[in-house]
Short mmCIF file of C-alpha atoms in Angstrom, two decimals:
data_model
loop_
_atom_site.label_atom_id
_atom_site.label_comp_id
_atom_site.label_asym_id
_atom_site.label_seq_id
_atom_site.Cartn_x
_atom_site.Cartn_y
_atom_site.Cartn_z
CA MET A 117 5.16 14.89 21.22
CA THR A 118 6.72 12.11 23.73
CA GLN A 119 8.11 8.98 22.28
CA ARG A 120 6.20 5.72 22.14
CA TYR A 121 7.49 2.44 23.61
CA PHE A 122 6.45 -1.64 23.12
CA GLU A 123 5.26 -0.96 26.81
CA ASP A 124 3.55 2.13 26.30
CA LEU A 125 0.75 0.24 24.62
CA ARG A 126 -2.20 -1.54 26.15
CA SER A 127 -4.00 -4.74 23.96
CA GLY A 128 -7.20 -3.50 22.83
CA GLU A 129 -6.32 0.05 22.96
CA ARG A 130 -7.94 2.63 20.39
CA LEU A 131 -5.87 5.88 19.41
CA GLN A 132 -7.80 8.85 16.75
CA SER A 133 -5.46 10.27 14.64
CA GLY A 134 -5.83 13.65 13.08
CA GLN A 135 -7.01 14.74 9.54
CA TYR A 136 -5.36 14.96 6.49
CA ILE A 137 -7.53 16.83 3.66
CA VAL A 138 -7.35 14.98 0.01
CA THR A 139 -7.10 17.67 -2.87
CA GLU A 140 -7.32 16.73 -6.61
CA LYS A 141 -3.86 18.03 -7.49
CA GLU A 142 -2.71 15.28 -4.92
CA ILE A 143 -4.83 12.57 -6.43
CA ILE A 144 -3.89 13.27 -9.75
CA ASN A 145 -0.28 13.42 -8.92
CA PHE A 146 -0.27 10.22 -6.92
CA ALA A 147 -1.84 8.50 -10.14
CA ARG A 148 0.68 9.70 -12.65
CA GLU A 149 3.56 8.50 -10.42
CA PHE A 150 2.50 5.71 -9.01
CA ASP A 151 -1.50 4.62 -10.93
CA PRO A 152 -2.23 6.06 -14.23
CA GLN A 153 -5.65 5.08 -14.88
CA PRO A 154 -8.18 6.85 -16.28
CA PHE A 155 -10.32 7.12 -12.98
CA HIS A 156 -7.35 8.30 -11.29
CA LEU A 157 -6.35 10.73 -13.48
CA ASP A 158 -8.93 12.55 -15.43
CA ALA A 159 -11.94 14.35 -14.24
CA THR A 160 -13.84 14.51 -16.86
CA VAL A 161 -13.08 10.85 -17.94
CA ALA A 162 -13.37 10.03 -14.41
CA ARG A 163 -17.33 11.17 -14.71
CA GLN A 164 -17.50 8.42 -17.15
CA THR A 165 -17.07 5.31 -15.44
CA MET A 166 -18.62 3.56 -12.65
CA PHE A 167 -17.19 5.95 -9.58
CA GLY A 168 -19.03 9.29 -11.41
CA SER A 169 -15.75 11.20 -10.48
CA LEU A 170 -12.20 11.08 -9.41
CA ILE A 171 -11.32 8.99 -7.42
CA ALA A 172 -8.39 8.30 -5.47
CA SER A 173 -5.61 5.49 -5.60
CA GLY A 174 -6.43 2.68 -3.19
CA TRP A 175 -2.43 3.04 -2.63
CA HIS A 176 -2.57 6.65 -1.80
CA THR A 177 -5.03 5.98 0.41
CA ALA A 178 -2.93 3.08 2.32
CA ALA A 179 -0.06 6.06 2.03
CA ILE A 180 -2.14 9.20 3.83
CA THR A 181 -3.20 6.34 6.28
CA MET A 182 0.55 5.66 6.83
CA ARG A 183 1.10 9.15 7.41
CA LEU A 184 -1.57 9.63 9.80
CA PHE A 185 -0.98 6.17 11.62
CA VAL A 186 3.25 7.58 11.86
CA GLN A 187 2.04 10.96 13.38
CA THR A 188 -0.43 9.89 16.17
CA LEU A 189 1.69 6.99 17.10
CA ASN A 190 5.10 8.42 16.98
CA PHE A 191 7.28 5.36 17.72
CA ALA A 192 10.57 6.23 19.02
CA GLU A 193 12.88 5.14 16.32
CA GLY A 194 10.00 4.02 13.85
CA ALA A 195 7.92 1.17 13.49
CA ILE A 196 8.80 -1.52 11.00
CA GLY A 197 6.23 -2.88 9.15
CA LEU A 198 6.60 -6.60 8.85
CA GLY A 199 3.40 -7.01 6.73
CA VAL A 200 -0.35 -6.32 5.81
CA ASP A 201 -3.39 -8.50 5.70
CA GLU A 202 -7.04 -7.66 4.32
CA LEU A 203 -6.06 -3.99 2.97
CA ARG A 204 -9.81 -3.72 1.34
CA TRP A 205 -11.15 -0.60 -0.19
CA PRO A 206 -15.12 -0.17 0.87
CA ALA A 207 -15.60 3.56 -0.38
CA ALA A 208 -13.82 5.61 -3.02
CA VAL A 209 -12.16 8.52 -1.76
CA LYS A 210 -12.44 11.43 -3.39
CA ALA A 211 -11.48 15.42 -3.59
CA GLY A 212 -12.14 17.27 -0.74
CA ASP A 213 -12.52 14.01 1.35
CA VAL A 214 -11.36 14.72 5.07
CA LEU A 215 -9.51 11.22 6.38
CA GLU A 216 -8.92 10.03 9.96
CA VAL A 217 -7.75 6.60 11.25
CA GLU A 218 -8.52 4.73 14.59
CA THR A 219 -5.77 2.26 15.42
CA GLU A 220 -6.61 -0.95 17.67
CA ILE A 221 -4.07 -2.49 19.03
CA VAL A 222 -4.48 -6.29 18.34
CA ASP A 223 -1.95 -7.93 20.18
CA LEU A 224 1.51 -7.64 21.78
CA ARG A 225 4.07 -9.88 22.02
CA LEU A 226 8.10 -9.59 22.67
CA SER A 227 10.16 -10.35 19.28
CA ARG A 228 12.38 -14.05 19.80
CA SER A 229 14.71 -12.51 17.22
CA LYS A 230 15.79 -9.22 18.36
CA PRO A 231 14.82 -9.14 22.08
CA SER A 232 14.93 -5.32 21.91
CA HIS A 233 11.84 -4.87 20.23
CA GLY A 234 8.01 -5.98 20.67
CA ILE A 235 6.11 -6.89 18.10
CA VAL A 236 2.43 -5.09 17.78
CA ARG A 237 -0.56 -6.63 15.84
CA LEU A 238 -2.95 -3.65 14.33
CA ARG A 239 -5.78 -2.94 12.90
CA ASN A 240 -6.28 0.67 11.26
CA VAL A 241 -9.47 1.49 9.82
CA THR A 242 -9.81 4.95 7.75
CA THR A 243 -12.64 7.27 7.72
CA ASN A 244 -14.17 10.20 5.68
CA GLN A 245 -15.42 13.08 7.10
CA ARG A 246 -19.35 11.25 6.41
CA GLY A 247 -17.78 8.74 8.59
CA GLU A 248 -18.03 6.31 5.86
CA ILE A 249 -15.22 3.93 5.95
CA VAL A 250 -12.72 3.81 3.06
CA GLN A 251 -10.18 1.47 4.12
CA THR A 252 -9.33 -0.90 6.90
CA MET A 253 -6.31 -3.36 7.05
CA SER A 254 -4.83 -5.55 9.68
CA ALA A 255 -0.75 -5.11 10.20
CA SER A 256 2.12 -6.29 12.59
CA ALA A 257 5.49 -4.18 12.78
CA LEU A 258 8.37 -3.78 14.95
CA VAL A 259 8.70 -1.16 17.74
CA LEU A 260 11.62 -0.50 19.91
CA ARG A 261 10.90 -1.92 24.17
CA ARG A 262 12.04 0.44 26.42
CA SER A 263 15.99 -0.64 27.55
CA ASP A 264 15.31 -1.18 31.19
CA GLY A 265 11.70 -3.32 30.35
CA ILE A 266 9.96 -1.04 32.58
CA THR A 267 6.29 -0.54 32.18
CA ARG A 268 5.62 3.28 33.02
CA MET B 134 0.34 -0.82 -26.51
CA THR B 135 -2.04 -3.18 -26.77
CA GLN B 136 -5.49 -2.95 -24.24
CA ARG B 137 -6.24 -6.04 -22.23
CA TYR B 138 -9.30 -7.33 -21.31
CA PHE B 139 -10.72 -10.13 -18.99
CA GLU B 140 -11.16 -12.72 -21.71
CA ASP B 141 -7.19 -12.36 -22.45
CA LEU B 142 -6.09 -13.66 -19.41
CA ARG B 143 -5.01 -17.25 -18.24
CA SER B 144 -4.81 -18.67 -15.35
CA GLY B 145 -1.69 -20.03 -14.55
CA GLU B 146 -0.07 -17.13 -17.16
CA ARG B 147 2.95 -14.85 -15.36
CA LEU B 148 3.60 -11.28 -17.15
CA GLN B 149 7.08 -9.70 -16.63
CA SER B 150 7.49 -6.15 -16.15
CA GLY B 151 9.13 -3.25 -17.05
CA GLN B 152 12.05 -2.39 -14.73
CA TYR B 153 12.02 0.89 -12.24
CA ILE B 154 15.04 2.42 -10.63
CA VAL B 155 14.24 3.73 -7.34
CA THR B 156 16.49 6.76 -6.16
CA GLU B 157 17.01 8.07 -2.24
CA LYS B 158 15.19 11.18 -3.26
CA GLU B 159 12.21 9.32 -4.56
CA ILE B 160 12.91 7.28 -0.95
CA ILE B 161 13.26 10.67 0.86
CA ASN B 162 10.42 12.92 -1.01
CA PHE B 163 7.70 9.53 -0.49
CA ALA B 164 8.78 9.42 3.29
CA ARG B 165 8.23 13.49 3.74
CA GLU B 166 4.68 13.09 2.71
CA PHE B 167 3.49 9.68 3.68
CA ASP B 168 6.18 7.83 5.90
CA PRO B 169 8.30 10.14 8.15
CA GLN B 170 10.12 8.12 10.04
CA PRO B 171 14.21 8.64 10.52
CA PHE B 172 14.73 5.16 8.46
CA HIS B 173 13.36 6.31 5.10
CA LEU B 174 14.03 10.62 6.09
CA ASP B 175 17.72 10.65 6.92
CA ALA B 176 20.91 8.45 5.07
CA THR B 177 23.03 9.25 8.24
CA VAL B 178 20.03 8.60 10.69
CA ALA B 179 19.49 5.73 9.34
CA ARG B 180 23.30 4.32 8.88
CA GLN B 181 22.70 3.66 12.98
CA THR B 182 19.56 1.99 12.59
CA MET B 183 19.38 -2.14 11.88
CA PHE B 184 19.18 -1.66 8.14
CA GLY B 185 22.70 0.29 7.97
CA SER B 186 21.36 3.20 5.15
CA LEU B 187 18.46 4.30 4.35
CA ILE B 188 15.32 2.51 3.16
CA ALA B 189 12.53 2.91 1.49
CA SER B 190 8.89 2.99 2.80
CA GLY B 191 7.00 -0.36 2.34
CA TRP B 192 4.18 1.44 1.14
CA HIS B 193 6.33 3.77 -1.84
CA THR B 194 7.84 -0.41 -2.64
CA ALA B 195 3.88 -0.98 -2.87
CA ALA B 196 3.23 1.94 -5.43
CA ILE B 197 5.76 1.84 -7.22
CA THR B 198 4.86 -2.05 -7.50
CA MET B 199 1.17 -0.43 -8.87
CA ARG B 200 3.16 1.10 -11.61
CA LEU B 201 4.83 -1.47 -13.03
CA PHE B 202 1.97 -3.83 -12.65
CA VAL B 203 -0.15 -1.48 -14.44
CA GLN B 204 1.89 -0.75 -17.47
CA THR B 205 2.51 -4.49 -17.76
CA LEU B 206 -1.26 -5.41 -17.88
CA ASN B 207 -2.76 -2.14 -19.24
CA PHE B 208 -6.66 -3.30 -18.94
CA ALA B 209 -9.13 -1.36 -20.71
CA GLU B 210 -10.75 1.08 -18.36
CA GLY B 211 -8.05 -0.04 -16.09
CA ALA B 212 -8.40 -2.54 -13.30
CA ILE B 213 -10.23 -1.63 -10.27
CA GLY B 214 -8.81 -3.12 -6.47
CA LEU B 215 -11.16 -5.00 -4.67
CA GLY B 216 -8.35 -5.80 -2.18
CA VAL B 217 -4.81 -7.26 -1.48
CA ASP B 218 -3.95 -9.56 1.03
CA GLU B 219 -0.84 -11.25 2.64
CA LEU B 220 1.56 -7.62 1.85
CA ARG B 221 4.98 -8.74 2.33
CA TRP B 222 8.28 -6.85 2.37
CA PRO B 223 10.81 -9.49 3.36
CA ALA B 224 13.91 -7.13 1.97
CA ALA B 225 14.47 -3.51 2.47
CA VAL B 226 14.58 -1.37 -0.62
CA LYS B 227 17.94 0.81 -1.38
CA ALA B 228 18.71 3.78 -3.32
CA GLY B 229 20.20 2.47 -6.53
CA ASP B 230 17.84 -0.68 -6.75
CA VAL B 231 15.92 -1.76 -9.52
CA LEU B 232 12.58 -3.07 -9.29
CA GLU B 233 10.89 -5.67 -11.68
CA VAL B 234 7.15 -7.72 -11.29
CA GLU B 235 6.40 -10.59 -11.98
CA THR B 236 2.18 -11.27 -11.61
CA GLU B 237 1.03 -14.68 -11.82
CA ILE B 238 -2.84 -14.92 -12.78
CA VAL B 239 -4.36 -17.05 -10.11
CA ASP B 240 -7.73 -17.33 -11.15
CA LEU B 241 -10.86 -15.93 -13.00
CA ARG B 242 -14.08 -16.06 -12.67
CA LEU B 243 -17.02 -13.50 -13.87
CA SER B 244 -19.02 -10.91 -11.72
CA ARG B 245 -22.27 -11.44 -10.35
CA SER B 246 -22.82 -7.97 -9.40
CA LYS B 247 -21.12 -6.47 -12.55
CA PRO B 248 -21.73 -8.80 -15.59
CA SER B 249 -19.78 -6.01 -17.53
CA HIS B 250 -16.56 -7.05 -15.89
CA GLY B 251 -14.92 -10.19 -14.44
CA ILE B 252 -12.66 -10.71 -11.35
CA VAL B 253 -8.95 -11.20 -11.06
CA ARG B 254 -6.84 -12.90 -8.52
CA LEU B 255 -3.11 -12.38 -8.94
CA ARG B 256 0.07 -12.55 -7.35
CA ASN B 257 2.84 -9.88 -7.54
CA VAL B 258 6.68 -10.90 -6.52
CA THR B 259 8.61 -7.36 -6.60
CA THR B 260 12.32 -8.00 -6.75
CA ASN B 261 15.64 -5.92 -7.12
CA GLN B 262 18.48 -6.39 -9.62
CA ARG B 263 20.02 -9.30 -7.36
CA GLY B 264 16.68 -11.21 -7.82
CA GLU B 265 15.53 -11.10 -3.52
CA ILE B 266 12.12 -10.81 -3.31
CA VAL B 267 11.60 -7.65 -2.06
CA GLN B 268 7.08 -7.22 -2.05
CA THR B 269 5.38 -10.23 -2.52
CA MET B 270 0.80 -9.89 -1.83
CA SER B 271 -2.15 -11.29 -3.28
CA ALA B 272 -5.02 -9.38 -4.53
CA SER B 273 -7.90 -9.13 -6.29
CA ALA B 274 -9.40 -6.72 -9.44
CA LEU B 275 -12.00 -5.80 -11.09
CA VAL B 276 -11.35 -5.91 -15.13
CA LEU B 277 -13.62 -5.08 -18.23
CA ARG B 278 -14.79 -7.75 -20.22
CA ARG B 279 -15.21 -7.20 -24.05
CA SER B 280 -18.91 -6.53 -25.15
CA ASP B 281 -19.13 -9.26 -27.16
CA GLY B 282 -17.70 -11.83 -24.43
CA ILE B 283 -15.66 -13.71 -26.94
CA THR B 284 -11.84 -15.07 -26.35
CA ARG B 285 -9.35 -13.69 -29.27
#
């Protein structure tokens, strides 16, 4: 897969990720390690909560979103996260859900402190197999420019 | 450990978490699963990047922060994340770092849509063993009220 540089992006461009199937085992394993709360850990307990079944930690959804994003954009030498805003989880992620991410490039500017890099502002929207939005976020990341600075 | 309810919190209150030691193995495992970028995956490659050594994914730091937060606050029936803002990573997390989280309760109000719950606004600051801030974030969460609504 071709590696992408700052110059390869266009403001307003939208990119669609591949798919990720969320399993009950993964939901529970992530929760045990990072978010040990009853509605993420145990399907029987979760049935008695307001969600009615086991749901994934929001941080698990965020991590899956990162994986789909990284695979889709494939920046040369990676993308260095500067910050995230407006991270929301409007619907729960459950076992068997199939997630995908649409990335919109919101803004592009050169980095003043690192002339070898540009700063990308983007918005990621994560949806399930029914098209329901399970996560939205805005982010900024530092990505490498082509050494010749030429747009191809 | 005592379970906490909405009524047990005070605006302006600060709570200090336990500690979490970050290992190289965990950094690499998390990156393989969720953030497969060179500076998170391979210590040799990472040495040639601007970080000079392997660094943890920001989403890994966020997940570790959640674990420390959940263990410290221990809300009855858990805390349901409504959203996160101003998530920043001012310094990199490296293997061997010992992280802890200070939670500040910023605001407390009753939920209009769920009278059984209150909404907590909080700020989490994650630091390493040298006191350097590695992550900051603001968040809102839904937490259970005592059934009698009485402050103890």
